[in-house]
Amino acid sequence: MQTTYKTTAYGLRQCSHHEQRPLRGPGPTTPTTPVTPTAPPRFDTKIAVLLREDLETWQRLNVTAFLVSGLGTQVPEVIGDPYEDADGVRYLPMFRQPVLVFEGSKETLTAAHTRALTRALPRALFTSDLFGTGNDHDNRAAVRAVRTTELDVVGLAVYGPRNAVDKVLKGARMHP
């Protein structure tokens, strides 16, 4: 007899026998509270993106996509298992936990960048100069040409313990 699976809310897999099993075993970003259908998981880590409030919509989307791509390549524990639909078609894995998006002023971004560096948290940044480049080589050259304290940061992605990330984001507000 073939067993079929249905993905339910909160990362549980329900088989045709109504048994629920987690999609992935324990790891560094395992929820700190039990996963149940009535309580969303609470992770002890946080993935956050901070965007400068004066960016156009297309810029916000572009910056967010670039920033989170950096975290996934350098912090492998944030990536979950591959997806598969009911027909067996496989899809790439994504983050294991939500990405929270915030916004703030230029001063908020500058302060958050400094705090992320001080706390040595994994981070990715996007500067205003990168809007004028068209490839990875030129992007890296544009960042390398500017001293840390003079970077015009328009986006910052940070990963780490919840409390440390919260301190980095002090003064920022959730993106509308």
XYZ file of N, CA and C in Angstrom:
528
model
N 0.841 -1.189 0.000
C 0.000 0.000 0.000
C 0.877 1.240 0.000
N 0.552 2.199 -0.830
C 1.340 3.419 -0.920
C 0.898 4.405 0.157
N 1.873 5.010 0.834
C 1.578 6.014 1.844
C 1.732 7.386 1.209
N 0.757 8.242 1.409
C 0.831 9.601 0.888
C 1.007 10.563 2.046
N 1.648 11.697 1.772
C 1.928 12.682 2.801
C 1.327 14.015 2.422
N 0.884 14.736 3.415
C 0.371 16.086 3.234
C 1.093 16.980 4.228
N 1.667 18.080 3.747
C 2.329 19.009 4.650
C 1.278 19.871 5.325
N 1.341 19.943 6.644
C 0.387 20.738 7.409
C 1.076 21.996 7.899
N 0.333 22.822 8.585
C 0.906 24.041 9.153
C 2.016 23.687 10.121
N 2.961 24.565 10.269
C 4.041 24.476 11.248
C 5.039 23.362 10.959
N 5.203 22.990 9.695
C 6.267 22.074 9.330
C 6.034 20.628 9.712
N 4.805 20.202 9.880
C 4.531 18.809 10.172
C 4.094 18.109 8.900
N 4.438 16.840 8.806
C 4.022 16.047 7.670
C 2.985 15.047 8.168
N 1.835 15.022 7.541
C 0.786 14.101 7.958
C 0.662 13.024 6.897
N 0.823 11.757 7.303
C 0.698 10.676 6.336
C -0.755 10.240 6.260
N -1.039 9.335 5.336
C -2.412 8.900 5.135
C -2.985 8.195 6.357
N -2.133 7.793 7.302
C -2.588 7.139 8.524
C -2.799 8.150 9.643
N -2.789 9.449 9.330
C -3.027 10.550 10.278
C -1.973 10.644 11.369
N -0.799 10.205 11.074
C 0.319 10.314 12.010
C 1.121 11.540 11.610
N 1.537 12.365 12.560
C 2.304 13.562 12.220
C 3.749 13.374 12.600
N 4.652 13.776 11.676
C 6.076 13.679 11.919
C 6.745 14.979 11.506
N 7.760 15.462 12.234
C 8.484 16.660 11.809
C 9.192 16.411 10.487
N 9.329 17.472 9.669
C 10.022 17.364 8.396
C 11.524 17.189 8.564
N 12.099 17.700 9.643
C 13.546 17.662 9.804
C 13.866 17.448 11.266
N 14.939 16.747 11.506
C 15.358 16.459 12.872
C 15.972 17.661 13.550
N 16.447 17.497 14.776
C 17.012 18.596 15.552
C 18.251 19.180 14.890
N 18.483 20.431 15.129
C 19.648 21.120 14.592
C 19.828 22.423 15.321
N 20.820 23.228 14.922
C 21.102 24.476 15.621
C 19.939 25.450 15.651
N 19.025 25.373 14.668
C 17.915 26.320 14.652
C 16.587 25.625 14.925
N 16.639 24.516 15.659
C 15.424 23.818 16.034
C 14.588 24.735 16.917
N 13.274 24.732 16.723
C 12.437 25.588 17.568
C 12.658 25.287 19.042
N 12.570 26.328 19.872
C 12.776 26.160 21.306
C 11.512 25.713 22.004
N 10.369 25.790 21.311
C 9.119 25.308 21.879
C 8.648 24.140 21.029
N 7.895 23.207 21.620
C 7.434 22.061 20.833
C 6.597 22.512 19.643
N 6.744 21.783 18.527
C 5.964 22.087 17.339
C 4.626 21.374 17.470
N 3.560 22.142 17.540
C 2.218 21.586 17.594
C 1.353 22.365 16.622
N 0.256 21.776 16.196
C -0.622 22.496 15.268
C -1.213 23.775 15.852
N -1.178 23.965 17.158
C -1.774 25.155 17.754
C -0.753 26.225 18.111
N 0.520 25.903 18.124
C 1.543 26.886 18.504
C 2.631 26.941 17.439
N 2.851 28.116 16.841
C 3.931 28.217 15.858
C 5.280 28.044 16.554
N 6.275 27.525 15.822
C 7.586 27.338 16.449
C 8.231 28.675 16.783
N 9.001 28.684 17.853
C 9.778 29.862 18.227
C 11.243 29.456 18.158
N 11.986 30.095 17.269
C 13.392 29.765 17.074
C 14.247 30.574 18.042
N 15.366 30.001 18.447
C 16.275 30.726 19.331
C 17.234 31.604 18.539
N 17.106 31.579 17.216
C 17.898 32.438 16.333
C 16.945 33.290 15.505
N 17.530 34.284 14.839
C 16.708 35.175 14.017
C 17.471 35.519 12.736
N 16.730 35.544 11.634
C 17.228 36.064 10.362
C 16.481 37.368 10.142
N 17.220 38.459 9.990
C 16.576 39.758 9.819
C 17.229 40.531 8.683
N 16.410 41.275 7.968
C 16.865 42.183 6.922
C 16.411 43.582 7.327
N 17.332 44.522 7.293
C 17.032 45.922 7.597
C 17.254 46.738 6.335
N 16.222 47.444 5.897
C 16.267 48.247 4.669
C 16.137 49.726 5.000
N 16.821 50.548 4.218
C 16.677 51.993 4.412
C 15.293 52.413 3.928
N 14.638 53.251 4.711
C 13.241 53.617 4.478
C 13.001 54.404 3.195
N 14.032 55.003 2.604
C 13.831 55.820 1.402
C 14.011 55.050 0.091
N 14.115 53.727 0.142
C 14.280 52.939 -1.080
C 12.947 52.795 -1.817
N 13.031 52.762 -3.139
C 11.861 52.480 -3.968
C 11.476 51.006 -3.778
N 10.248 50.661 -4.119
C 9.775 49.284 -3.940
C 10.666 48.279 -4.654
N 11.016 48.535 -5.911
C 11.858 47.594 -6.654
C 13.220 47.442 -5.992
N 13.735 48.542 -5.411
C 15.027 48.475 -4.734
C 14.934 47.617 -3.465
N 13.855 47.769 -2.720
C 13.658 46.978 -1.497
C 13.661 45.484 -1.816
N 12.936 45.118 -2.866
C 12.862 43.714 -3.254
C 14.219 43.199 -3.717
N 14.892 43.976 -4.542
C 16.196 43.589 -5.062
C 17.224 43.455 -3.942
N 17.277 44.428 -3.066
C 18.235 44.416 -1.958
C 17.968 43.223 -1.037
N 16.711 42.970 -0.721
C 16.369 41.839 0.143
C 16.831 40.522 -0.469
N 16.569 40.339 -1.756
C 16.974 39.099 -2.428
C 18.485 38.918 -2.391
N 19.226 39.965 -2.687
C 20.688 39.873 -2.664
C 21.199 39.581 -1.258
N 20.669 40.265 -0.269
C 21.148 40.100 1.101
C 20.946 38.689 1.628
N 19.760 38.143 1.469
C 19.514 36.817 2.037
C 20.273 35.728 1.295
N 20.630 35.975 0.037
C 21.423 34.977 -0.686
C 22.794 34.808 -0.037
N 23.311 35.859 0.556
C 24.602 35.768 1.236
C 24.546 34.922 2.491
N 23.480 35.044 3.260
C 23.379 34.257 4.493
C 23.298 32.764 4.197
N 22.515 32.398 3.201
C 22.347 30.982 2.887
C 23.627 30.293 2.461
N 24.539 31.040 1.866
C 25.786 30.422 1.400
C 26.814 30.266 2.509
N 26.764 31.094 3.525
C 27.786 31.080 4.571
C 27.318 30.506 5.900
N 26.024 30.370 6.075
C 25.474 29.859 7.332
C 24.552 28.688 6.968
N 25.132 27.509 6.693
C 24.330 26.402 6.166
C 23.219 25.919 7.088
N 23.344 26.147 8.395
C 22.290 25.667 9.294
C 20.966 26.399 9.133
N 20.950 27.519 8.406
C 19.684 28.227 8.198
C 18.857 27.619 7.065
N 19.449 26.698 6.305
C 18.769 26.117 5.155
C 18.093 24.807 5.547
N 16.834 24.667 5.158
C 16.071 23.456 5.446
C 16.278 22.399 4.375
N 15.387 21.438 4.368
C 15.429 20.348 3.396
C 14.763 20.764 2.092
N 15.082 20.058 1.000
C 14.405 20.336 -0.269
C 12.904 20.073 -0.150
N 12.132 20.717 -0.986
C 10.684 20.540 -1.034
C 10.349 19.532 -2.123
N 9.177 18.936 -1.995
C 8.685 18.017 -3.016
C 7.169 18.113 -3.030
N 6.597 18.230 -4.234
C 5.135 18.296 -4.298
C 4.539 16.890 -4.382
N 3.228 16.820 -4.445
C 2.526 15.534 -4.429
C 2.840 14.675 -5.646
N 3.340 15.286 -6.723
C 3.713 14.532 -7.915
C 5.169 14.099 -7.904
N 5.884 14.395 -6.826
C 7.281 13.992 -6.715
C 8.261 14.965 -7.347
N 7.791 16.125 -7.785
C 8.679 17.133 -8.360
C 9.413 17.814 -7.210
N 10.740 17.837 -7.296
C 11.560 18.398 -6.219
C 11.855 19.878 -6.479
N 11.989 20.634 -5.364
C 12.298 22.057 -5.411
C 13.451 22.331 -4.465
N 14.130 23.420 -4.690
C 15.284 23.767 -3.858
C 14.877 24.020 -2.410
N 15.789 23.769 -1.486
C 15.502 24.092 -0.083
C 15.487 25.605 0.123
N 14.809 26.009 1.177
C 14.749 27.421 1.547
C 15.129 27.548 3.019
N 15.051 28.754 3.535
C 15.339 28.963 4.949
C 14.426 28.111 5.818
N 14.962 27.670 6.953
C 14.201 26.860 7.903
C 13.300 27.712 8.794
N 13.529 28.990 8.805
C 12.774 29.860 9.697
C 12.425 31.145 8.963
N 11.479 31.904 9.495
C 11.067 33.139 8.818
C 12.205 34.158 8.715
N 12.126 34.982 7.689
C 13.016 36.133 7.544
C 12.180 37.352 7.900
N 12.610 38.090 8.904
C 11.891 39.287 9.332
C 12.502 40.494 8.648
N 11.660 41.344 8.082
C 12.131 42.502 7.329
C 11.760 43.774 8.091
N 12.766 44.622 8.297
C 12.624 45.873 9.037
C 13.028 47.028 8.139
N 12.690 48.239 8.576
C 13.142 49.435 7.873
C 13.574 50.473 8.891
N 14.407 51.392 8.406
C 14.879 52.452 9.277
C 15.567 53.543 8.479
N 15.941 54.577 9.170
C 16.619 55.714 8.543
C 18.072 55.365 8.218
N 18.718 56.266 7.512
C 20.133 56.085 7.195
C 20.940 55.935 8.486
N 20.592 56.723 9.499
C 21.298 56.663 10.786
C 21.061 55.315 11.484
N 19.851 54.792 11.365
C 19.536 53.491 11.952
C 20.375 52.396 11.294
N 20.485 52.460 9.960
C 21.298 51.480 9.229
C 22.765 51.562 9.629
N 23.285 52.773 9.746
C 24.688 52.961 10.126
C 24.942 52.383 11.513
N 24.054 52.681 12.456
C 24.210 52.163 13.821
C 24.089 50.640 13.844
N 23.131 50.089 13.103
C 22.951 48.632 13.061
C 24.169 47.951 12.458
N 24.739 48.542 11.421
C 25.942 47.989 10.797
C 27.080 47.937 11.810
N 27.264 49.014 12.550
C 28.318 49.072 13.568
C 28.078 48.014 14.646
N 26.834 47.877 15.103
C 26.526 46.888 16.150
C 26.715 45.458 15.638
N 26.361 45.191 14.388
C 26.560 43.849 13.823
C 28.040 43.507 13.756
N 28.858 44.495 13.392
C 30.309 44.272 13.355
C 30.861 44.038 14.752
N 30.428 44.845 15.718
C 30.894 44.724 17.104
C 30.555 43.347 17.668
N 29.385 42.829 17.337
C 28.943 41.532 17.850
C 29.435 40.368 16.991
N 30.125 40.669 15.905
C 30.687 39.656 14.999
C 29.621 38.662 14.516
N 28.434 39.173 14.205
C 27.360 38.321 13.697
C 27.521 38.120 12.191
N 27.118 36.961 11.674
C 27.111 36.790 10.224
C 26.212 37.854 9.600
N 26.712 38.507 8.558
C 25.986 39.637 7.986
C 26.297 39.765 6.497
N 25.373 40.393 5.809
C 25.559 40.764 4.405
C 25.116 42.211 4.286
N 25.782 42.962 3.413
C 25.376 44.351 3.261
C 25.192 44.709 1.802
N 24.405 45.739 1.585
C 24.158 46.274 0.253
C 24.310 47.774 0.384
N 25.189 48.351 -0.423
C 25.418 49.794 -0.368
C 24.763 50.471 -1.574
N 24.574 51.771 -1.482
C 23.943 52.515 -2.575
C 24.741 52.401 -3.870
N 26.055 52.240 -3.773
C 26.895 52.115 -4.972
C 26.535 50.886 -5.812
N 25.979 49.857 -5.180
C 25.687 48.620 -5.902
C 24.527 48.771 -6.887
N 23.725 49.832 -6.744
C 22.664 50.078 -7.723
C 23.252 50.478 -9.076
N 24.500 50.919 -9.105
C 25.136 51.346 -10.345
C 26.030 50.300 -10.978
N 26.082 49.108 -10.419
C 26.918 48.045 -10.979
C 26.022 46.978 -11.583
N 26.600 46.088 -12.336
C 25.782 45.070 -12.987
C 26.272 43.655 -12.825
N 27.283 43.457 -11.962
C 27.791 42.099 -11.787
C 28.517 41.977 -10.452
N 28.768 40.747 -10.063
C 29.361 40.447 -8.767
C 30.763 41.044 -8.612
N 31.561 40.987 -9.648
C 32.928 41.530 -9.594
C 32.901 43.030 -9.286
N 32.058 43.766 -10.009
C 31.959 45.211 -9.791
C 31.324 45.535 -8.436
N 30.391 44.682 -7.973
C 29.797 44.875 -6.646
C 30.878 44.811 -5.568
N 31.700 43.777 -5.621
C 32.768 43.623 -4.613
C 33.764 44.777 -4.686
N 34.093 45.209 -5.901
C 35.024 46.331 -6.067
C 34.438 47.619 -5.485
N 33.134 47.828 -5.656
C 32.488 49.040 -5.135
C 32.524 49.061 -3.608
N 32.318 47.918 -2.965
C 32.375 47.863 -1.501
C 33.817 48.026 -1.029
N 34.744 47.362 -1.695
C 36.152 47.412 -1.294
C 36.732 48.833 -1.403
N 36.176 49.664 -2.251
C 36.709 51.011 -2.481
C 36.350 51.998 -1.365
N 35.472 51.603 -0.433
C 34.983 52.527 0.591
C 35.334 51.992 1.979
N 35.841 52.885 2.839
C 36.159 52.492 4.217
C 34.875 52.090 4.958
N 35.005 51.203 5.915
C 33.856 50.679 6.660
C 32.967 51.785 7.204
N 33.565 52.790 7.817
C 32.784 53.859 8.451
C 32.130 54.802 7.440
N 32.523 54.704 6.171
C 31.988 55.590 5.140
C 31.023 54.889 4.181
N 30.759 53.606 4.402
C 29.840 52.875 3.532
C 28.438 53.471 3.634
N 27.795 53.672 2.487
C 26.408 54.158 2.453
C 25.495 52.934 2.406
N 25.255 52.348 3.579
C 24.501 51.104 3.687
C 23.012 51.376 3.479
N 22.421 50.649 2.509
C 20.980 50.755 2.273
C 20.265 49.474 2.680
N 21.028 48.416 2.950
C 20.443 47.156 3.385
C 21.454 46.326 4.143
N 20.950 45.604 5.142
C 21.800 44.776 5.993
C 21.014 43.534 6.373
N 21.609 42.358 6.189
C 21.012 41.107 6.668
C 21.879 40.592 7.795
N 21.239 40.093 8.851
C 21.953 39.621 10.034
C 21.330 38.317 10.499
N 22.183 37.414 10.977
C 21.721 36.151 11.550
C 22.444 35.924 12.865
N 21.709 35.424 13.857
C 22.334 35.088 15.128
C 21.304 34.842 16.200
N 21.765 34.756 17.449
C 20.826 34.585 18.553
C 19.808 35.720 18.558
N 18.576 35.399 18.894
C 17.483 36.389 18.847
C 17.837 37.682 19.564
N 18.337 37.559 20.791
C 18.609 38.779 21.574
C 19.716 39.618 20.948
N 20.725 38.997 20.378
C 21.811 39.752 19.738
C 21.303 40.478 18.493
N 20.488 39.801 17.691
C 19.935 40.427 16.483
C 18.995 41.566 16.877
N 18.193 41.357 17.919
C 17.302 42.426 18.395
C 18.091 43.669 18.794
N 19.246 43.474 19.433
C 20.075 44.613 19.841
C 20.666 45.323 18.622
N 21.040 44.562 17.609
C 21.560 45.162 16.371
C 20.489 46.035 15.722
N 19.235 45.591 15.772
C 18.134 46.275 15.084
C 17.487 47.381 15.907
N 18.064 47.705 17.041
C 17.477 48.723 17.917
C 17.182 50.006 17.117
N 15.951 50.489 17.232
C 15.543 51.706 16.521
C 14.853 51.442 15.198
N 14.945 50.201 14.698
C 14.288 49.855 13.437
C 12.840 49.463 13.718
N 12.020 49.510 12.685
C 10.624 49.078 12.814
C 10.318 48.038 11.743
N 9.318 47.213 12.027
C 8.924 46.194 11.044
C 8.528 46.872 9.733
N 8.949 46.258 8.622
C 8.597 46.762 7.305
C 7.083 46.652 7.140
N 6.444 47.706 6.592
C 4.970 47.652 6.450
C 4.516 46.576 5.477
